[in-house]
Short mmCIF file of C-alpha atoms and ligand atoms in Angstrom, two decimals:
data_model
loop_
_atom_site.label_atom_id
_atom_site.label_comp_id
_atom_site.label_asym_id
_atom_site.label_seq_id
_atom_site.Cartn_x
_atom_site.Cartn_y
_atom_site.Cartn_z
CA UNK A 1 -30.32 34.21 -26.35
CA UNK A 2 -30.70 35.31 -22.76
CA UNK A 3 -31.54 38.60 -22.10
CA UNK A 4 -29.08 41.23 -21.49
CA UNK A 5 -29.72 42.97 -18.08
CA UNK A 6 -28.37 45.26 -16.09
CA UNK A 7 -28.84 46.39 -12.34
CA UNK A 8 -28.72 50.64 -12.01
CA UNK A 9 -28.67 50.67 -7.75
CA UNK A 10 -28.67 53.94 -5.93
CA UNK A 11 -30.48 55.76 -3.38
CA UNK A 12 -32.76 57.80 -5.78
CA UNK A 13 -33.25 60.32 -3.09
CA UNK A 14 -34.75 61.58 -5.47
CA UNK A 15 -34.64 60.70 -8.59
CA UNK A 16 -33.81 62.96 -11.25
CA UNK A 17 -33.66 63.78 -14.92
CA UNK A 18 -29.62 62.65 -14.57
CA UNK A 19 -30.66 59.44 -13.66
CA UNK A 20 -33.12 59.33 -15.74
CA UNK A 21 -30.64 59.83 -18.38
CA UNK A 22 -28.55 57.20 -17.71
CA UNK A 23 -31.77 54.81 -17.42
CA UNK A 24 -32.57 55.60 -21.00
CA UNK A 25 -29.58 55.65 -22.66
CA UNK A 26 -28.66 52.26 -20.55
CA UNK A 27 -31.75 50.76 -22.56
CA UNK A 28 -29.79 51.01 -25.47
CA UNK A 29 -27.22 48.79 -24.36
CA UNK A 30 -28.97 46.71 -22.36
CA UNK A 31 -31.85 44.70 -23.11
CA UNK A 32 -33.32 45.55 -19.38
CA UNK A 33 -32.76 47.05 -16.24
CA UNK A 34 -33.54 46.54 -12.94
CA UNK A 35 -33.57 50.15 -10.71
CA UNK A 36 -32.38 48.61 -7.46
CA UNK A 37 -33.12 51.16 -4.79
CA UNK A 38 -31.27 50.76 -1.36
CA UNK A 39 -32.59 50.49 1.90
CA UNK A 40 -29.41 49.98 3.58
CA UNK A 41 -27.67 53.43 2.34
CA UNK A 42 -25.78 54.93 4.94
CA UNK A 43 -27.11 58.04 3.72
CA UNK A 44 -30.08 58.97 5.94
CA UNK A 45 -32.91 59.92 3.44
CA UNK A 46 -34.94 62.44 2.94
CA UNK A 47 -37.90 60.29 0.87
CA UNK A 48 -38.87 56.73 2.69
CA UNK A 49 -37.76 54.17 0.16
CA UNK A 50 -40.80 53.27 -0.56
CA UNK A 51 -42.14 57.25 -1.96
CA UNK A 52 -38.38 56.68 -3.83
CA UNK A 53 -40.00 53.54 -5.97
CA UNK A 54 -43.17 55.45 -6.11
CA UNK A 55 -41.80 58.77 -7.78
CA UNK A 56 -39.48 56.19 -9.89
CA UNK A 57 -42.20 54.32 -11.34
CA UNK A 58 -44.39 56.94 -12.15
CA UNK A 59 -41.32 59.25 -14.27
CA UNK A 60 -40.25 55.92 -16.07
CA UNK A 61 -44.26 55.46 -16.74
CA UNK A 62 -45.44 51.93 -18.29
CA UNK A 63 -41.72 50.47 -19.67
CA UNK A 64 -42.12 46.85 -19.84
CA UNK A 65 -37.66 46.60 -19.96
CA UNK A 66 -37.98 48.55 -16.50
CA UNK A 67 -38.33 47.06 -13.11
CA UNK A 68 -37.82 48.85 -9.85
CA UNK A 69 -37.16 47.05 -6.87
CA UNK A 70 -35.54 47.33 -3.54
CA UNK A 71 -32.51 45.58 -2.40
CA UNK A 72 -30.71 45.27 1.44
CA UNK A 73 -27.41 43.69 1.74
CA UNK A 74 -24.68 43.39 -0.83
CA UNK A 75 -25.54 44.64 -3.75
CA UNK A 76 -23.31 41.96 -5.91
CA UNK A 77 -25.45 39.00 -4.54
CA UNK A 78 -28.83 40.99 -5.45
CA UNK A 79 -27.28 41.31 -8.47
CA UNK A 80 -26.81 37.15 -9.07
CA UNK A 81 -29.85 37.09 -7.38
CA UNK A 82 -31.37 38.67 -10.28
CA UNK A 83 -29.10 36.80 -13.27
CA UNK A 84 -27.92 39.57 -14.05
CA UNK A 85 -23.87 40.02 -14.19
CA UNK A 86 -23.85 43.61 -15.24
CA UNK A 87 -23.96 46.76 -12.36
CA UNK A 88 -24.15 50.29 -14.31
CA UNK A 89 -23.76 53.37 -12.64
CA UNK A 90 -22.83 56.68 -14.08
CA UNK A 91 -20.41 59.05 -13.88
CA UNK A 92 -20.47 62.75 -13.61
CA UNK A 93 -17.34 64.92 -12.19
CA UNK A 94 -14.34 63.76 -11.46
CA UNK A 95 -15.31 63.63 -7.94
CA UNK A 96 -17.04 60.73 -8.64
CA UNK A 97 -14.30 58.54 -10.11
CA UNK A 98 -12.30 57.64 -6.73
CA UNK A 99 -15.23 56.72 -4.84
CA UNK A 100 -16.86 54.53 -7.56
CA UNK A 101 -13.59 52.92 -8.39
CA UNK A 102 -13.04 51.51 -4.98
CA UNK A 103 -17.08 50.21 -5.40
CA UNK A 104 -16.03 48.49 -8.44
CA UNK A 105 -13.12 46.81 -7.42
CA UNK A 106 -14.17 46.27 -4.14
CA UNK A 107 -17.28 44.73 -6.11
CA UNK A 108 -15.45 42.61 -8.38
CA UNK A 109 -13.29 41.40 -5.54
CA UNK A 110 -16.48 39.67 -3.89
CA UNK A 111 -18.08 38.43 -6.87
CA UNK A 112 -15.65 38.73 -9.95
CA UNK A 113 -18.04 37.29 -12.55
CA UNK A 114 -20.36 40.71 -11.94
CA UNK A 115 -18.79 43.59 -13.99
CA UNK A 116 -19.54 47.33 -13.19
CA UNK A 117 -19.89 49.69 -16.24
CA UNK A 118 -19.98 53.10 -16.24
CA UNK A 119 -21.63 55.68 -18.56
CA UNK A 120 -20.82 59.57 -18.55
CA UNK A 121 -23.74 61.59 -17.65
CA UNK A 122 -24.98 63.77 -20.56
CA UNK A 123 -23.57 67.57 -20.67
CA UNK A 124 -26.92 69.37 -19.00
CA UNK A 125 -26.81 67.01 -15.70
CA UNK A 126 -22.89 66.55 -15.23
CA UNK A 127 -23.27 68.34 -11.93
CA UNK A 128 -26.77 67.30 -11.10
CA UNK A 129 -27.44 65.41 -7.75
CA UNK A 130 -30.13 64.44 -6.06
CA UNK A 131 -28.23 66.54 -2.85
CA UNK A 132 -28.37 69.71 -5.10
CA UNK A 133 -31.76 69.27 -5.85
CA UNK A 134 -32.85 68.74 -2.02
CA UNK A 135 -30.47 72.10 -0.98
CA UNK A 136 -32.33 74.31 -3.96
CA UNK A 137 -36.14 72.65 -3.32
CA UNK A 138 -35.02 73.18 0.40
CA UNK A 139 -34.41 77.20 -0.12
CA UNK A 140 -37.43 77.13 -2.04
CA UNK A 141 -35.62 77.49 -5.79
CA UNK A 142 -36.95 75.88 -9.20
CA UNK A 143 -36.61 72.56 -9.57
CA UNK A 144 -38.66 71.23 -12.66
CA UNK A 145 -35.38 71.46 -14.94
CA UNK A 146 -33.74 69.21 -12.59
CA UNK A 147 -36.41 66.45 -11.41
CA UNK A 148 -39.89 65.14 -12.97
CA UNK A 149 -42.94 66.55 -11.95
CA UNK A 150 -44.12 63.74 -9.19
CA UNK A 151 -40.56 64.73 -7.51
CA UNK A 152 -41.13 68.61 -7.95
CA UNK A 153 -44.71 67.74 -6.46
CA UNK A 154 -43.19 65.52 -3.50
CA UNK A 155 -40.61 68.25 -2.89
CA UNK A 156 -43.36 71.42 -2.72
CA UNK A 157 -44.90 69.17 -0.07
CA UNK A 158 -41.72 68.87 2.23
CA UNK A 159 -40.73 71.86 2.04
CA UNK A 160 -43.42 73.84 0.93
CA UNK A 161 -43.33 75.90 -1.77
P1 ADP B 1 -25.61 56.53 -4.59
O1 ADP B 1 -25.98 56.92 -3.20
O2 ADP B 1 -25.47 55.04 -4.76
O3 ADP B 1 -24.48 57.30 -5.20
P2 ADP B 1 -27.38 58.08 -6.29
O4 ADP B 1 -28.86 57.96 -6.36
O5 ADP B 1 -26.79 59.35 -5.83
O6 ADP B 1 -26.92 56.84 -5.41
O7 ADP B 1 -26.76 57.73 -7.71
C1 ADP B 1 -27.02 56.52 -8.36
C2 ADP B 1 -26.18 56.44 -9.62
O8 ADP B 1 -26.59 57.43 -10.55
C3 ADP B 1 -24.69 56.71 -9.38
O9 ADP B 1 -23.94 55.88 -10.26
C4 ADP B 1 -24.53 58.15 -9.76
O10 ADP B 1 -23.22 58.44 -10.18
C5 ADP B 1 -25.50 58.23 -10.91
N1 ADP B 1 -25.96 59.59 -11.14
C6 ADP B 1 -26.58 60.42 -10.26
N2 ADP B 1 -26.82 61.63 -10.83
C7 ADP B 1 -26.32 61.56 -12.10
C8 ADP B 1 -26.23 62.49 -13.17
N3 ADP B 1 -26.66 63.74 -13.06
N4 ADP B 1 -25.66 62.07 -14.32
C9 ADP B 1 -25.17 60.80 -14.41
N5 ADP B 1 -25.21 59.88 -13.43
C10 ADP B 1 -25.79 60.26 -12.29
#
């Protein structure tokens, strides 16, 4: 049987325990997934992508149903790039829903053999974000509830603290 994967993109910037969360609970459903980190975010960033795979590789550890990569471009042709058919994102607020619909169909429109699925974020990170973690670690507030410790490290170091 083939394997069952899925592609979780983002900017990761940082990562945190909500995505984290998703990651893990995605493992359940999926057999693996590949954390596609973009380069091409509109976003500007505060971590260059490549300190984003670093601080994602060392919270998920040694998890040989993990891969992190990078990807430019549209993300549906990473994803058949990758044989994958599945995109999963997650979903926290309602604030979230519009913009991630018009993703998905937007999505399916190019490519309509890749599917996007969505999971709800877990009760303690429903209005976690990587933006609300920059703004606290900014201001100098606790962070290690919200992001592992290479990120809490990575964050003391931009901002001091
Ligand atoms: P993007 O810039 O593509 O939105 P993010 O890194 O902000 O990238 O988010 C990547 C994915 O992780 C998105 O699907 C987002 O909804 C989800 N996500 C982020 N934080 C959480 C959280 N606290 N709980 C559940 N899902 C989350």
């Amino acid at each position: 049987m083939n394997k069952r994967t899925a592609v979780y993109p983002g900017s990761f910037d940082p990562i945190t325990y909500g995505h984290l969360d998703i990651i893990e609970r995605g493992l359940e459903v999926f057999d693996e997934i590949v954390i596609a980190v973009a380069r091409n975010s509109e976003k500007k960033s505060l971590f260059s992508a490549e300190e984003r795979i670093r601080h994602i590789e060392e919270a998920i550890g040694d998890n040989p149903n993990i891969t992190v990569d990078t990807f430019d471009g549209l993300l549906v042709d990473y994803v058949l790039s990758k044989d994958a058919r599945v995109i999963l994102r997650g979903l926290r607020a309602v604030s979230d829903f519009e913009y991630e619909f018009q993703i998905a169909q937007m999505n399916h429109n190019l490519k309509n053999e890749v599917e996007t699925l969505f999971m709800m974020t877990s009760v303690p990170y429903g209005y976690l974000s990587s933006s609300i973690v920059k703004e606290v670690a900014s201001l100098k507030g606790p962070v290690e509830s919200l992001v592992p410790p290479v990120v809490r490290q990575a964050l003391a170091e931009k901002f001091g603290g």
